[in-house]
PDB file of C-alpha atoms in Angstrom:
ATOM      1  CA  MET A   1       0.049  -0.027  -0.005  1.00 83.00           C
ATOM      2  CA  GLY A   2       2.937   2.235   0.674  1.00 86.00           C
ATOM      3  CA  LYS A   3       4.286   1.642  -2.744  1.00 84.00           C
ATOM      4  CA  ILE A   4       0.999   2.722  -4.257  1.00 89.00           C
ATOM      5  CA  LEU A   5       1.070   6.141  -2.495  1.00 92.00           C
ATOM      6  CA  LEU A   6       4.856   6.484  -3.377  1.00 89.00           C
ATOM      7  CA  GLN A   7       3.858   6.530  -7.137  1.00 91.00           C
ATOM      8  CA  ASP A   8       2.454  10.119  -6.618  1.00 92.00           C
ATOM      9  CA  TYR A   9       4.062  11.400  -3.416  1.00 93.00           C
ATOM     10  CA  SER A  10       7.508  11.686  -1.946  1.00 91.00           C
ATOM     11  CA  PRO A  11       8.537   9.296   0.873  1.00 90.00           C
ATOM     12  CA  PHE A  12       7.993  11.949   3.585  1.00 91.00           C
ATOM     13  CA  GLN A  13       4.678  13.003   2.028  1.00 94.00           C
ATOM     14  CA  THR A  14       3.525   9.345   2.081  1.00 92.00           C
ATOM     15  CA  ALA A  15       4.427   8.972   5.722  1.00 92.00           C
ATOM     16  CA  TRP A  16       2.667  12.272   6.554  1.00 95.00           C
ATOM     17  CA  LEU A  17      -0.491  11.092   4.791  1.00 95.00           C
ATOM     18  CA  ARG A  18      -0.495   7.781   6.480  1.00 94.00           C
ATOM     19  CA  TYR A  19      -0.157   9.146  10.092  1.00 94.00           C
ATOM     20  CA  GLY A  20      -2.456  11.977   9.347  1.00 94.00           C
ATOM     21  CA  ALA A  21      -5.140   9.547   8.358  1.00 94.00           C
ATOM     22  CA  ALA A  22      -4.399   7.586  11.417  1.00 93.00           C
ATOM     23  CA  TRP A  23      -4.548  10.700  13.657  1.00 94.00           C
ATOM     24  CA  LEU A  24      -7.952  11.453  12.230  1.00 92.00           C
ATOM     25  CA  GLY A  25      -9.082   8.002  13.214  1.00 90.00           C
ATOM     26  CA  VAL A  26      -7.767   8.571  16.764  1.00 88.00           C
ATOM     27  CA  LEU A  27      -9.489  11.899  16.991  1.00 88.00           C
ATOM     28  CA  LEU A  28     -12.836  10.309  16.015  1.00 87.00           C
ATOM     29  CA  ILE A  29     -12.438   7.614  18.642  1.00 82.00           C
ATOM     30  CA  ALA A  30     -11.450  10.165  21.268  1.00 77.00           C
ATOM     31  CA  ILE A  31     -14.384  12.302  20.592  1.00 78.00           C
ATOM     32  CA  VAL A  32     -16.767   9.340  20.926  1.00 77.00           C
ATOM     33  CA  HIS A  33     -15.024   8.178  24.029  1.00 69.00           C
ATOM     34  CA  MET A  34     -15.121  11.525  25.776  1.00 66.00           C
ATOM     35  CA  ALA A  35     -18.805  11.965  24.903  1.00 63.00           C
ATOM     36  CA  ARG A  36     -19.524   8.663  26.589  1.00 66.00           C
ATOM     37  CA  LYS A  37     -17.203   8.856  29.561  1.00 61.00           C
ATOM     38  CA  LYS A  38     -17.048  12.685  30.170  1.00 56.00           C
ATOM     39  CA  GLN A  39     -13.884  12.210  32.225  1.00 55.00           C
ATOM     40  CA  SER A  40     -11.145  13.418  29.931  1.00 57.00           C
ATOM     41  CA  GLY A  41      -9.775  16.045  32.322  1.00 59.00           C
ATOM     42  CA  PRO A  42      -8.226  13.741  34.958  1.00 66.00           C
ATOM     43  CA  VAL A  43      -6.732  11.554  32.282  1.00 65.00           C
ATOM     44  CA  ILE A  44      -5.100  14.504  30.411  1.00 72.00           C
ATOM     45  CA  ARG A  45      -3.690  15.841  33.627  1.00 74.00           C
ATOM     46  CA  LYS A  46      -2.317  12.362  34.505  1.00 74.00           C
ATOM     47  CA  VAL A  47      -0.761  11.981  31.078  1.00 71.00           C
ATOM     48  CA  LEU A  48       0.878  15.519  31.391  1.00 71.00           C
ATOM     49  CA  SER A  49       2.522  14.663  34.779  1.00 74.00           C
ATOM     50  CA  ARG A  50       5.969  13.318  35.185  1.00 73.00           C
ATOM     51  CA  PRO A  51       7.324  10.794  34.344  1.00 78.00           C
ATOM     52  CA  HIS A  52       4.278   9.749  32.073  1.00 82.00           C
ATOM     53  CA  ILE A  53       4.706  12.691  29.673  1.00 85.00           C
ATOM     54  CA  LEU A  54       8.484  11.978  29.256  1.00 88.00           C
ATOM     55  CA  TRP A  55       7.780   8.290  28.230  1.00 89.00           C
ATOM     56  CA  ILE A  56       4.931   9.310  25.884  1.00 89.00           C
ATOM     57  CA  PHE A  57       7.070  12.085  24.363  1.00 91.00           C
ATOM     58  CA  LEU A  58       9.908   9.488  23.855  1.00 90.00           C
ATOM     59  CA  MET A  59       7.394   7.051  22.194  1.00 90.00           C
ATOM     60  CA  GLY A  60       6.154   9.756  19.849  1.00 91.00           C
ATOM     61  CA  ILE A  61       9.423  10.876  18.686  1.00 93.00           C
ATOM     62  CA  ILE A  62      10.899   7.434  18.246  1.00 92.00           C
ATOM     63  CA  THR A  63       7.958   5.558  16.808  1.00 90.00           C
ATOM     64  CA  PHE A  64       6.058   8.276  14.973  1.00 90.00           C
ATOM     65  CA  PHE A  65       8.985  10.427  13.780  1.00 92.00           C
ATOM     66  CA  ALA A  66      12.128   8.488  13.530  1.00 91.00           C
ATOM     67  CA  SER A  67      10.462   5.210  12.341  1.00 90.00           C
ATOM     68  CA  PRO A  68       8.550   6.775   9.380  1.00 89.00           C
ATOM     69  CA  TYR A  69      11.645   8.666   8.414  1.00 90.00           C
ATOM     70  CA  PHE A  70      13.709   5.582   7.998  1.00 90.00           C
ATOM     71  CA  GLN A  71      10.902   3.273   6.848  1.00 86.00           C
ATOM     72  CA  TYR A  72       9.599   5.290   3.840  1.00 86.00           C
ATOM     73  CA  THR A  73      13.006   6.641   2.811  1.00 87.00           C
ATOM     74  CA  GLY A  74      14.075   2.979   2.658  1.00 87.00           C
ATOM     75  CA  LEU A  75      10.862   1.776   0.990  1.00 83.00           C
ATOM     76  CA  ALA A  76      11.425   4.214  -1.802  1.00 83.00           C
ATOM     77  CA  ARG A  77      14.710   2.560  -2.509  1.00 83.00           C
ATOM     78  CA  SER A  78      13.633  -1.015  -2.060  1.00 81.00           C
ATOM     79  CA  THR A  79      10.602  -3.310  -2.659  1.00 76.00           C
ATOM     80  CA  ALA A  80       7.499  -3.985  -0.677  1.00 73.00           C
ATOM     81  CA  THR A  81       8.366  -7.662  -0.592  1.00 70.00           C
ATOM     82  CA  GLU A  82      11.804  -7.060   1.022  1.00 72.00           C
ATOM     83  CA  ASN A  83      10.349  -4.589   3.407  1.00 75.00           C
ATOM     84  CA  ALA A  84       7.695  -7.234   4.600  1.00 71.00           C
ATOM     85  CA  ILE A  85      10.360  -9.770   5.153  1.00 70.00           C
ATOM     86  CA  ILE A  86      12.714  -7.348   6.951  1.00 76.00           C
ATOM     87  CA  VAL A  87       9.932  -6.740   9.402  1.00 75.00           C
ATOM     88  CA  ALA A  88      10.527 -10.278  10.625  1.00 69.00           C
ATOM     89  CA  LEU A  89      13.474  -8.793  12.425  1.00 74.00           C
ATOM     90  CA  GLU A  90      11.338  -6.581  14.667  1.00 78.00           C
ATOM     91  CA  PRO A  91      10.458  -9.279  17.182  1.00 73.00           C
ATOM     92  CA  LEU A  92      14.159  -9.887  17.751  1.00 75.00           C
ATOM     93  CA  PHE A  93      14.827  -6.160  18.352  1.00 82.00           C
ATOM     94  CA  ALA A  94      11.800  -6.214  20.719  1.00 80.00           C
ATOM     95  CA  VAL A  95      13.219  -9.088  22.603  1.00 77.00           C
ATOM     96  CA  VAL A  96      16.599  -7.334  22.986  1.00 81.00           C
ATOM     97  CA  LEU A  97      14.995  -4.023  24.088  1.00 83.00           C
ATOM     98  CA  ALA A  98      12.591  -5.877  26.491  1.00 81.00           C
ATOM     99  CA  ARG A  99      15.706  -7.307  28.160  1.00 80.00           C
ATOM    100  CA  VAL A 100      17.465  -3.927  28.455  1.00 82.00           C
ATOM    101  CA  PHE A 101      14.471  -1.847  29.565  1.00 80.00           C
ATOM    102  CA  LEU A 102      12.191  -4.296  31.262  1.00 78.00           C
ATOM    103  CA  GLY A 103      14.407  -6.923  32.436  1.00 78.00           C
ATOM    104  CA  GLU A 104      12.600  -9.709  30.472  1.00 74.00           C
ATOM    105  CA  ARG A 105      14.951 -12.748  30.117  1.00 72.00           C
ATOM    106  CA  MET A 106      16.525 -13.680  26.754  1.00 66.00           C
ATOM    107  CA  ALA A 107      16.970 -17.340  26.115  1.00 69.00           C
ATOM    108  CA  TRP A 108      19.552 -19.013  24.106  1.00 74.00           C
ATOM    109  CA  ARG A 109      17.010 -19.726  21.303  1.00 74.00           C
ATOM    110  CA  GLN A 110      16.541 -15.979  20.857  1.00 69.00           C
ATOM    111  CA  LEU A 111      20.316 -15.347  20.629  1.00 74.00           C
ATOM    112  CA  LEU A 112      20.546 -18.143  18.010  1.00 80.00           C
ATOM    113  CA  ALA A 113      17.590 -16.734  16.162  1.00 76.00           C
ATOM    114  CA  PHE A 114      19.157 -13.168  16.083  1.00 74.00           C
ATOM    115  CA  GLN A 115      22.227 -14.561  14.414  1.00 78.00           C
ATOM    116  CA  PHE A 116      20.178 -16.381  11.694  1.00 80.00           C
ATOM    117  CA  ALA A 117      18.178 -13.242  11.089  1.00 76.00           C
ATOM    118  CA  VAL A 118      21.340 -11.068  10.642  1.00 76.00           C
ATOM    119  CA  VAL A 119      22.740 -13.482   8.077  1.00 79.00           C
ATOM    120  CA  GLY A 120      19.387 -13.580   6.322  1.00 79.00           C
ATOM    121  CA  PHE A 121      19.167  -9.830   6.208  1.00 72.00           C
ATOM    122  CA  CYS A 122      22.528  -9.629   4.464  1.00 74.00           C
ATOM    123  CA  PHE A 123      21.451 -12.102   1.827  1.00 76.00           C
ATOM    124  CA  LEU A 124      18.207 -10.292   1.377  1.00 70.00           C
ATOM    125  CA  SER A 125      20.258  -7.135   0.660  1.00 65.00           C
ATOM    126  CA  ASN A 126      22.267  -8.780  -1.991  1.00 66.00           C
ATOM    127  CA  LEU A 127      25.416  -9.315   0.067  1.00 68.00           C
ATOM    128  CA  ARG A 128      26.369 -12.591  -1.497  1.00 65.00           C
ATOM    129  CA  PRO A 129      29.232 -14.708  -0.033  1.00 65.00           C
ATOM    130  CA  ASP A 130      30.466 -15.929  -3.535  1.00 65.00           C
ATOM    131  CA  LYS A 131      30.936 -12.388  -4.853  1.00 63.00           C
ATOM    132  CA  VAL A 132      31.726 -10.231  -1.870  1.00 59.00           C
ATOM    133  CA  SER A 133      33.442  -7.401  -3.844  1.00 59.00           C
ATOM    134  CA  GLU A 134      30.502  -7.164  -6.279  1.00 57.00           C
ATOM    135  CA  SER A 135      27.981  -7.512  -3.587  1.00 54.00           C
ATOM    136  CA  LEU A 136      29.274  -4.563  -1.684  1.00 54.00           C
ATOM    137  CA  SER A 137      28.524  -2.338  -4.676  1.00 49.00           C
ATOM    138  CA  LEU A 138      24.928  -3.762  -4.899  1.00 47.00           C
ATOM    139  CA  PHE A 139      24.287  -3.545  -1.221  1.00 57.00           C
ATOM    140  CA  ASN A 140      20.702  -2.266  -0.896  1.00 72.00           C
ATOM    141  CA  MET A 141      20.764   1.011   1.258  1.00 80.00           C
ATOM    142  CA  GLY A 142      17.061   0.881   1.265  1.00 83.00           C
ATOM    143  CA  ASN A 143      16.980  -2.310   3.295  1.00 81.00           C
ATOM    144  CA  ILE A 144      19.452  -0.746   5.698  1.00 84.00           C
ATOM    145  CA  LEU A 145      17.187   2.232   6.249  1.00 86.00           C
ATOM    146  CA  MET A 146      14.132   0.065   6.779  1.00 85.00           C
ATOM    147  CA  MET A 147      15.962  -1.979   9.246  1.00 84.00           C
ATOM    148  CA  LEU A 148      16.855   1.154  11.221  1.00 87.00           C
ATOM    149  CA  ALA A 149      13.002   1.688  11.685  1.00 88.00           C
ATOM    150  CA  LEU A 150      12.672  -1.608  13.418  1.00 87.00           C
ATOM    151  CA  PRO A 151      14.031  -0.736  16.829  1.00 89.00           C
ATOM    152  CA  ALA A 152      12.120   2.411  16.687  1.00 88.00           C
ATOM    153  CA  GLU A 153       8.962   0.388  16.050  1.00 85.00           C
ATOM    154  CA  ALA A 154       9.992  -1.992  18.844  1.00 85.00           C
ATOM    155  CA  MET A 155      10.325   0.779  21.427  1.00 87.00           C
ATOM    156  CA  TYR A 156       6.575   1.302  21.079  1.00 85.00           C
ATOM    157  CA  SER A 157       6.037  -2.137  22.691  1.00 83.00           C
ATOM    158  CA  ILE A 158       8.517  -1.409  25.402  1.00 85.00           C
ATOM    159  CA  ILE A 159       7.064   1.965  26.473  1.00 86.00           C
ATOM    160  CA  SER A 160       3.479   0.621  26.098  1.00 84.00           C
ATOM    161  CA  ARG A 161       4.353  -2.221  28.526  1.00 81.00           C
ATOM    162  CA  ARG A 162       5.547   0.345  31.089  1.00 81.00           C
ATOM    163  CA  LEU A 163       2.427   2.440  30.743  1.00 84.00           C
ATOM    164  CA  ALA A 164      -0.126  -0.286  30.429  1.00 77.00           C
ATOM    165  CA  GLU A 165      -1.181  -0.241  34.063  1.00 77.00           C
ATOM    166  CA  GLU A 166      -1.690   3.591  34.072  1.00 80.00           C
ATOM    167  CA  PHE A 167      -3.594   4.288  30.760  1.00 80.00           C
ATOM    168  CA  SER A 168      -5.889   2.766  28.264  1.00 79.00           C
ATOM    169  CA  PRO A 169      -4.407   1.659  24.974  1.00 80.00           C
ATOM    170  CA  ILE A 170      -6.079   4.457  22.993  1.00 81.00           C
ATOM    171  CA  THR A 171      -4.798   7.025  25.367  1.00 83.00           C
ATOM    172  CA  ILE A 172      -1.203   5.815  25.086  1.00 84.00           C
ATOM    173  CA  PHE A 173      -1.379   5.612  21.248  1.00 87.00           C
ATOM    174  CA  GLY A 174      -3.341   8.851  20.835  1.00 87.00           C
ATOM    175  CA  PHE A 175      -1.006  11.034  22.741  1.00 88.00           C
ATOM    176  CA  ALA A 176       2.149   9.498  21.309  1.00 91.00           C
ATOM    177  CA  LEU A 177       0.845   9.726  17.747  1.00 92.00           C
ATOM    178  CA  SER A 178      -0.167  13.403  18.262  1.00 92.00           C
ATOM    179  CA  LEU A 179       3.261  14.400  19.548  1.00 92.00           C
ATOM    180  CA  GLY A 180       5.143  12.494  16.801  1.00 93.00           C
ATOM    181  CA  TYR A 181       2.977  13.652  14.067  1.00 94.00           C
ATOM    182  CA  PHE A 182       3.332  17.322  15.124  1.00 94.00           C
ATOM    183  CA  PHE A 183       7.074  17.060  15.040  1.00 94.00           C
ATOM    184  CA  PHE A 184       7.096  15.188  11.740  1.00 94.00           C
ATOM    185  CA  SER A 185       4.994  17.882  10.222  1.00 95.00           C
ATOM    186  CA  MET A 186       7.265  20.560  11.519  1.00 94.00           C
ATOM    187  CA  TYR A 187      10.204  18.708  10.053  1.00 93.00           C
ATOM    188  CA  LEU A 188       8.461  18.063   6.698  1.00 93.00           C
ATOM    189  CA  PHE A 189       7.186  21.609   6.033  1.00 93.00           C
ATOM    190  CA  ALA A 190       9.365  23.902   8.091  1.00 93.00           C
ATOM    191  CA  ILE A 191      12.720  22.294   7.744  1.00 92.00           C
ATOM    192  CA  ARG A 192      12.528  20.256   4.538  1.00 90.00           C
ATOM    193  CA  GLN A 193      10.119  22.865   3.120  1.00 92.00           C
ATOM    194  CA  GLU A 194       8.330  20.227   1.048  1.00 90.00           C
ATOM    195  CA  SER A 195       5.054  21.286  -0.475  1.00 90.00           C
ATOM    196  CA  PHE A 196       1.673  20.148   0.863  1.00 93.00           C
ATOM    197  CA  PRO A 197       0.651  16.815  -0.675  1.00 93.00           C
ATOM    198  CA  ASN A 198      -1.624  17.324  -3.677  1.00 93.00           C
ATOM    199  CA  LEU A 199      -4.700  15.505  -2.553  1.00 92.00           C
ATOM    200  CA  SER A 200      -6.217  15.749  -6.030  1.00 92.00           C
ATOM    201  CA  LEU A 201      -3.810  12.980  -7.107  1.00 92.00           C
ATOM    202  CA  LEU A 202      -5.704  10.549  -4.926  1.00 92.00           C
ATOM    203  CA  ASN A 203      -7.738   8.030  -6.803  1.00 92.00           C
ATOM    204  CA  SER A 204      -9.808   4.988  -5.728  1.00 92.00           C
ATOM    205  CA  LYS A 205      -6.703   2.757  -5.431  1.00 92.00           C
ATOM    206  CA  SER A 206      -4.589   5.245  -3.532  1.00 93.00           C
ATOM    207  CA  MET A 207      -7.519   6.238  -1.275  1.00 94.00           C
ATOM    208  CA  LEU A 208      -8.008   2.528  -0.413  1.00 93.00           C
ATOM    209  CA  ALA A 209      -4.215   2.256   0.275  1.00 92.00           C
ATOM    210  CA  LEU A 210      -4.446   5.419   2.549  1.00 94.00           C
ATOM    211  CA  LEU A 211      -7.410   3.976   4.449  1.00 94.00           C
ATOM    212  CA  TRP A 212      -5.589   0.626   4.901  1.00 92.00           C
ATOM    213  CA  MET A 213      -2.356   2.251   6.045  1.00 91.00           C
ATOM    214  CA  GLY A 214      -4.010   4.864   8.296  1.00 92.00           C
ATOM    215  CA  PRO A 215      -7.147   4.053  10.259  1.00 92.00           C
ATOM    216  CA  LEU A 216      -6.972   0.338   9.658  1.00 91.00           C
ATOM    217  CA  GLY A 217      -3.271  -0.404   9.619  1.00 88.00           C
ATOM    218  CA  THR A 218      -2.184   2.227  12.184  1.00 90.00           C
ATOM    219  CA  THR A 219      -5.005   3.332  14.456  1.00 90.00           C
ATOM    220  CA  ILE A 220      -6.835   0.001  14.998  1.00 89.00           C
ATOM    221  CA  THR A 221      -3.726  -2.201  15.046  1.00 86.00           C
ATOM    222  CA  TYR A 222      -1.544  -0.024  17.264  1.00 84.00           C
ATOM    223  CA  ALA A 223      -4.444   0.412  19.797  1.00 83.00           C
ATOM    224  CA  TYR A 224      -5.102  -3.373  19.762  1.00 83.00           C
ATOM    225  CA  TRP A 225      -1.344  -4.095  19.989  1.00 79.00           C
ATOM    226  CA  THR A 226      -1.220  -1.792  23.134  1.00 79.00           C
ATOM    227  CA  TYR A 227      -4.158  -3.720  24.584  1.00 80.00           C
ATOM    228  CA  ALA A 228      -2.472  -7.033  24.056  1.00 76.00           C
ATOM    229  CA  LEU A 229       0.662  -5.808  25.795  1.00 74.00           C
ATOM    230  CA  GLN A 230      -1.364  -5.081  29.022  1.00 73.00           C
ATOM    231  CA  SER A 231      -1.381  -8.809  29.787  1.00 67.00           C
ATOM    232  CA  ALA A 232       1.337 -10.559  27.730  1.00 66.00           C
ATOM    233  CA  PRO A 233       5.112 -10.299  27.584  1.00 67.00           C
ATOM    234  CA  VAL A 234       6.660  -8.300  24.756  1.00 71.00           C
ATOM    235  CA  ALA A 235       8.485 -11.297  23.278  1.00 63.00           C
ATOM    236  CA  PHE A 236       5.291 -13.367  23.182  1.00 63.00           C
ATOM    237  CA  VAL A 237       3.036 -10.624  21.515  1.00 66.00           C
ATOM    238  CA  SER A 238       5.872  -9.821  19.018  1.00 65.00           C
ATOM    239  CA  LEU A 239       5.604 -13.382  17.678  1.00 59.00           C
ATOM    240  CA  THR A 240       2.452 -12.346  15.836  1.00 62.00           C
ATOM    241  CA  LEU A 241       4.665 -10.374  13.359  1.00 64.00           C
ATOM    242  CA  PHE A 242       5.709 -13.769  11.978  1.00 58.00           C
ATOM    243  CA  VAL A 243       2.535 -13.558   9.733  1.00 61.00           C
ATOM    244  CA  GLN A 244       3.566 -10.291   8.051  1.00 67.00           C
ATOM    245  CA  PRO A 245       6.744 -11.307   6.116  1.00 62.00           C
ATOM    246  CA  ILE A 246       4.871 -14.348   4.677  1.00 63.00           C
ATOM    247  CA  GLN A 247       1.734 -12.385   3.780  1.00 69.00           C
ATOM    248  CA  GLY A 248       3.758  -9.307   2.530  1.00 68.00           C
ATOM    249  CA  ALA A 249       5.929 -11.486   0.258  1.00 67.00           C
ATOM    250  CA  LEU A 250       2.830 -13.199  -1.292  1.00 70.00           C
ATOM    251  CA  VAL A 251       1.024  -9.910  -1.840  1.00 73.00           C
ATOM    252  CA  GLY A 252       4.221  -8.361  -3.395  1.00 72.00           C
ATOM    253  CA  TYR A 253       4.541 -11.414  -5.673  1.00 72.00           C
ATOM    254  CA  PHE A 254       0.972 -11.554  -6.902  1.00 76.00           C
ATOM    255  CA  TYR A 255      -0.093  -7.899  -6.723  1.00 73.00           C
ATOM    256  CA  LEU A 256       3.156  -5.913  -7.566  1.00 70.00           C
ATOM    257  CA  GLY A 257       4.870  -8.549  -9.600  1.00 76.00           C
ATOM    258  CA  GLU A 258       7.993  -8.292  -7.372  1.00 71.00           C
ATOM    259  CA  ARG A 259      10.526 -11.222  -7.437  1.00 73.00           C
ATOM    260  CA  LEU A 260      13.325 -12.363  -5.224  1.00 73.00           C
ATOM    261  CA  ASN A 261      16.493 -13.888  -6.645  1.00 76.00           C
ATOM    262  CA  ILE A 262      17.940 -17.157  -5.176  1.00 82.00           C
ATOM    263  CA  TRP A 263      20.028 -15.452  -2.524  1.00 79.00           C
ATOM    264  CA  GLN A 264      17.273 -13.078  -1.487  1.00 75.00           C
ATOM    265  CA  ALA A 265      15.001 -16.129  -1.201  1.00 81.00           C
ATOM    266  CA  ALA A 266      17.610 -17.828   0.898  1.00 83.00           C
ATOM    267  CA  GLY A 267      17.802 -14.747   3.192  1.00 80.00           C
ATOM    268  CA  ALA A 268      14.120 -14.659   3.577  1.00 78.00           C
ATOM    269  CA  LEU A 269      14.128 -18.331   4.512  1.00 83.00           C
ATOM    270  CA  LEU A 270      16.835 -17.706   7.123  1.00 83.00           C
ATOM    271  CA  ILE A 271      14.827 -14.844   8.621  1.00 78.00           C
ATOM    272  CA  LEU A 272      11.692 -17.018   8.808  1.00 78.00           C
ATOM    273  CA  THR A 273      13.848 -19.824  10.247  1.00 81.00           C
ATOM    274  CA  ALA A 274      14.977 -17.335  12.986  1.00 77.00           C
ATOM    275  CA  LEU A 275      11.402 -16.556  13.834  1.00 72.00           C
ATOM    276  CA  THR A 276      10.609 -20.309  13.982  1.00 76.00           C
ATOM    277  CA  ILE A 277      13.413 -20.966  16.411  1.00 75.00           C
ATOM    278  CA  GLN A 278      12.131 -18.155  18.604  1.00 67.00           C
ATOM    279  CA  SER A 279       8.515 -19.227  18.366  1.00 65.00           C
ATOM    280  CA  PHE A 280       8.936 -23.011  18.822  1.00 65.00           C
ATOM    281  CA  PRO A 281       8.776 -23.044  22.649  1.00 63.00           C
ATOM    282  CA  TYR A 282       5.536 -21.033  22.696  1.00 58.00           C
ATOM    283  CA  PHE A 283       3.938 -23.306  19.978  1.00 56.00           C
ATOM    284  CA  ARG A 284       4.893 -26.376  22.008  1.00 57.00           C
ATOM    285  CA  LYS A 285       3.462 -24.793  25.136  1.00 58.00           C
ATOM    286  CA  ALA A 286       0.244 -23.889  23.311  1.00 51.00           C
ATOM    287  CA  LYS A 287      -0.134 -27.651  22.275  1.00 52.00           C
ATOM    288  CA  THR A 288       0.293 -28.821  25.715  1.00 53.00           C
TER     289      THR A 288
END
């Protein structure tokens, strides 16, 4: 869906449109919620108090400013299929960050999975072992940029976990998105001085893409993700991202006509193997 919007808009305009549509979705939910509860004042005062506002500010800057900056700059230089497969690295980043910030234990399986994923990422980026010198000139910088977005996305899970007992999922997401989107808008229009996106370029296909990326793919999914983190460890919830690389590769193949060469396919297989190694204990526990 991002590739569809990138046909008519710059990477930063595409990111701005996505999160703008998501912000409108949050605003609608917030209006309905406040109309029903009529208790927004105490919640807002609590959010603005220390240290809550510092964590939410950090979440907004990292997840809704730094992440789209790297993600859409990289996506413009790479393919949707490779992006979908690279996302498989996010649970591994989440596990590492959960260990650092939350003290959640990292098992040997997760360390082994991380090594598999790194090698798979190199293959996916055309770093071939049989032609190292040539591969370096072909190394896909777009994939590197998209990978830099993953720890920023993973930080959303870490901070959400810390705030889960204090605020509702929509409150955490809404305030973080608002802060991040504000600073991203300032960067886009005041610093980069890009023009306002020409909305007349939106057709039925791009409108569907924007709806999918914004209210559906960002507002609803982030809110539900935050809800899931209220009762489950970060590592366990992150395993659901295993679905995205498979689905993304299939959609990229059938819908966009994108193809992976043999080394990239091997890299994708290694990344999926890494996720399988990490997921196996949870699958075995679920069966019992």
